[in-house]
């Protein structure tokens, strides 16, 4: 990332909205924004393979579900946050991955300029590719600040996206079971 370009751009935005970038409260804002962007866009250039390559052998093809994985991302259309929960289910094909690695895979894709729809697909495709799973289902539910804070202004509205691969795509019973598992309290 180019810190200096970010700082210069933020200073220009502050000026463009009619504020004084030399005002006490704004003096360090360009630097803070540059540091923040390094953190919230740290998924750029990362591959989920790094997290999904450490696997363990299992003699089971029962569903594995990691639910309620909290994430924060940034909408590429408005540069505003969207946040929510990801639920990942997969059917192992002799190998499972550590549960934290599923959450790390979500982070790889969430920490980019993103569309929720694309993020859902990217997570599902990565798990299929790197785990060679028999099936994958990813459900993401998120609130988009571009819908709640501006524009239509509908706080609390959620967008739900689903990607299914393999047996989850082909067999309704597996999708139904995951939906029931997600709702478990």
Coordinates of C-alpha atoms in Angstrom, one line a residue:
X1 CA 0.0 0.0 0.0
X2 CA 1.1 3.5 -0.7
X3 CA 0.8 5.4 2.6
X4 CA 1.7 8.7 1.1
X5 CA -0.9 8.6 -1.6
X6 CA -3.6 7.6 0.9
X7 CA -2.5 10.5 3.2
X8 CA -2.6 13.0 0.3
X9 CA -6.0 11.7 -0.9
X10 CA -7.5 11.9 2.6
X11 CA -6.2 15.5 3.0
X12 CA -7.8 16.4 -0.3
X13 CA -11.1 14.9 0.7
X14 CA -11.0 16.8 4.0
X15 CA -10.5 20.0 2.0
X16 CA -13.1 19.1 -0.6
X17 CA -15.9 18.7 2.0
X18 CA -15.0 22.2 3.3
X19 CA -13.0 21.3 6.4
X20 CA -9.6 22.6 7.4
X21 CA -7.1 19.7 7.3
X22 CA -4.9 21.8 9.7
X23 CA -7.5 21.9 12.4
X24 CA -6.3 20.1 15.6
X25 CA -8.8 17.2 15.4
X26 CA -8.0 16.5 11.7
X27 CA -4.2 17.0 11.7
X28 CA -3.4 13.3 12.2
X29 CA -6.5 11.9 10.4
X30 CA -4.7 11.2 7.1
X31 CA -2.1 9.1 9.0
X32 CA -4.8 7.3 11.0
X33 CA -6.7 6.5 7.8
X34 CA -3.6 5.1 6.1
X35 CA -2.9 2.8 9.1
X36 CA -6.6 1.8 9.1
X37 CA -6.5 0.9 5.4
X38 CA -3.5 -1.4 5.9
X39 CA -5.6 -3.3 8.5
X40 CA -9.0 -3.4 6.9
X41 CA -7.6 -4.2 3.4
X42 CA -5.0 -6.7 4.6
X43 CA -6.7 -9.5 2.6
X44 CA -5.4 -8.0 -0.7
X45 CA -2.7 -10.2 -2.1
X46 CA -3.4 -13.0 0.4
X47 CA -4.4 -16.5 -0.6
X48 CA -6.8 -18.8 1.4
X49 CA -4.5 -21.7 0.5
X50 CA -2.1 -20.6 3.3
X51 CA -4.9 -21.3 5.8
X52 CA -6.5 -24.3 4.1
X53 CA -3.4 -26.4 3.4
X54 CA -3.0 -27.8 7.0
X55 CA -5.4 -30.7 7.1
X56 CA -6.1 -33.7 9.3
X57 CA -7.2 -37.2 8.1
X58 CA -10.7 -38.3 9.2
X59 CA -12.8 -41.3 8.5
X60 CA -16.1 -39.5 8.2
X61 CA -18.2 -37.7 5.6
X62 CA -20.6 -36.1 8.0
X63 CA -21.2 -32.4 7.7
X64 CA -18.8 -30.0 9.4
X65 CA -20.4 -26.6 10.2
X66 CA -18.6 -23.5 11.5
X67 CA -21.3 -20.9 12.1
X68 CA -21.6 -17.3 13.3
X69 CA -18.1 -16.3 12.0
X70 CA -18.3 -12.5 12.5
X71 CA -16.7 -10.4 9.7
X72 CA -16.3 -6.8 8.7
X73 CA -15.8 -5.8 5.1
X74 CA -15.9 -2.8 2.8
X75 CA -18.4 -2.3 0.0
X76 CA -16.5 -1.6 -3.3
X77 CA -19.4 0.6 -4.5
X78 CA -19.5 3.1 -1.7
X79 CA -16.4 2.4 0.4
X80 CA -18.7 1.9 3.4
X81 CA -18.6 -1.1 5.8
X82 CA -20.8 -4.1 5.6
X83 CA -20.7 -6.6 8.4
X84 CA -22.3 -9.8 9.6
X85 CA -21.9 -13.5 10.0
X86 CA -20.6 -16.2 7.7
X87 CA -21.7 -19.9 8.1
X88 CA -19.5 -22.5 6.4
X89 CA -20.5 -26.1 6.0
X90 CA -18.6 -28.8 4.2
X91 CA -18.6 -32.5 3.7
X92 CA -15.0 -33.8 4.1
X93 CA -13.4 -36.1 1.6
X94 CA -11.0 -37.8 4.1
X95 CA -9.6 -34.5 5.3
X96 CA -10.7 -31.7 7.6
X97 CA -9.1 -28.4 8.4
X98 CA -8.7 -26.7 11.8
X99 CA -11.8 -24.7 12.6
X100 CA -9.9 -21.4 13.0
X101 CA -8.8 -21.8 9.4
X102 CA -12.3 -21.4 8.1
X103 CA -12.6 -18.1 10.0
X104 CA -9.2 -17.1 8.6
X105 CA -10.5 -17.9 5.1
X106 CA -13.4 -15.6 5.6
X107 CA -11.0 -12.8 6.8
X108 CA -8.9 -13.2 3.6
X109 CA -11.9 -12.3 1.5
X110 CA -13.6 -9.9 3.8
X111 CA -10.5 -7.7 4.1
X112 CA -10.7 -6.4 0.6
X113 CA -12.9 -4.1 -1.3
X114 CA -15.8 -6.5 -1.8
X115 CA -19.2 -7.5 -2.9
X116 CA -21.1 -9.8 -0.5
X117 CA -22.1 -12.0 -3.4
X118 CA -18.5 -12.4 -4.7
X119 CA -17.2 -13.0 -1.2
X120 CA -19.7 -15.9 -0.7
X121 CA -18.6 -17.5 -3.9
X122 CA -14.9 -17.0 -3.2
X123 CA -15.1 -18.7 0.2
X124 CA -17.1 -21.7 -1.2
X125 CA -14.8 -22.1 -4.2
X126 CA -11.6 -22.0 -2.0
X127 CA -12.9 -24.7 0.3
X128 CA -13.8 -26.9 -2.6
X129 CA -10.4 -26.4 -4.3
X130 CA -8.1 -26.6 -1.3
X131 CA -9.9 -29.2 0.8
X132 CA -11.2 -31.3 -2.1
X133 CA -14.5 -31.4 -0.2
X134 CA -17.5 -33.5 -1.3
X135 CA -19.6 -30.4 -0.9
X136 CA -19.6 -26.9 0.5
X137 CA -22.3 -24.5 1.5
X138 CA -21.6 -20.9 2.5
X139 CA -24.3 -18.6 3.9
X140 CA -23.5 -15.0 4.6
X141 CA -25.9 -12.6 6.3
X142 CA -24.8 -9.0 6.5
X143 CA -25.9 -5.4 7.1
X144 CA -24.7 -2.9 4.7
X145 CA -24.0 0.7 5.9
X146 CA -24.7 2.0 2.3
X147 CA -28.3 0.8 2.9
X148 CA -28.6 1.9 6.5
X149 CA -26.7 5.1 6.9
X150 CA -27.3 6.7 3.4
X151 CA -29.5 6.2 0.4
X152 CA -32.7 4.2 1.4
X153 CA -31.8 4.4 5.1
X154 CA -33.2 1.1 6.3
X155 CA -31.3 0.1 9.4
X156 CA -31.5 -3.5 10.4
X157 CA -32.1 -4.8 6.9
X158 CA -30.0 -7.8 6.1
X159 CA -28.7 -9.3 2.9
X160 CA -28.3 -13.1 2.7
X161 CA -26.2 -14.8 0.1
X162 CA -25.7 -18.5 -0.4
X163 CA -23.2 -20.5 -2.4
X164 CA -23.5 -24.3 -2.8
X165 CA -21.1 -26.7 -4.4
X166 CA -21.0 -30.5 -4.8
X167 CA -23.4 -32.5 -2.7
X168 CA -25.0 -29.3 -1.2
X169 CA -25.9 -28.1 -4.7
X170 CA -27.1 -31.6 -5.9
X171 CA -29.0 -32.8 -2.8
X172 CA -31.6 -30.7 -1.0
X173 CA -31.5 -32.8 2.2
X174 CA -28.0 -31.5 2.9
X175 CA -28.9 -27.8 2.4
X176 CA -32.0 -28.3 4.6
X177 CA -29.9 -29.8 7.3
X178 CA -27.4 -26.9 7.3
X179 CA -30.2 -24.4 7.5
X180 CA -31.6 -26.2 10.5
X181 CA -28.1 -26.3 12.1
X182 CA -27.6 -22.6 11.6
X183 CA -30.8 -21.8 13.4
X184 CA -29.8 -24.0 16.4
X185 CA -29.5 -21.9 19.6

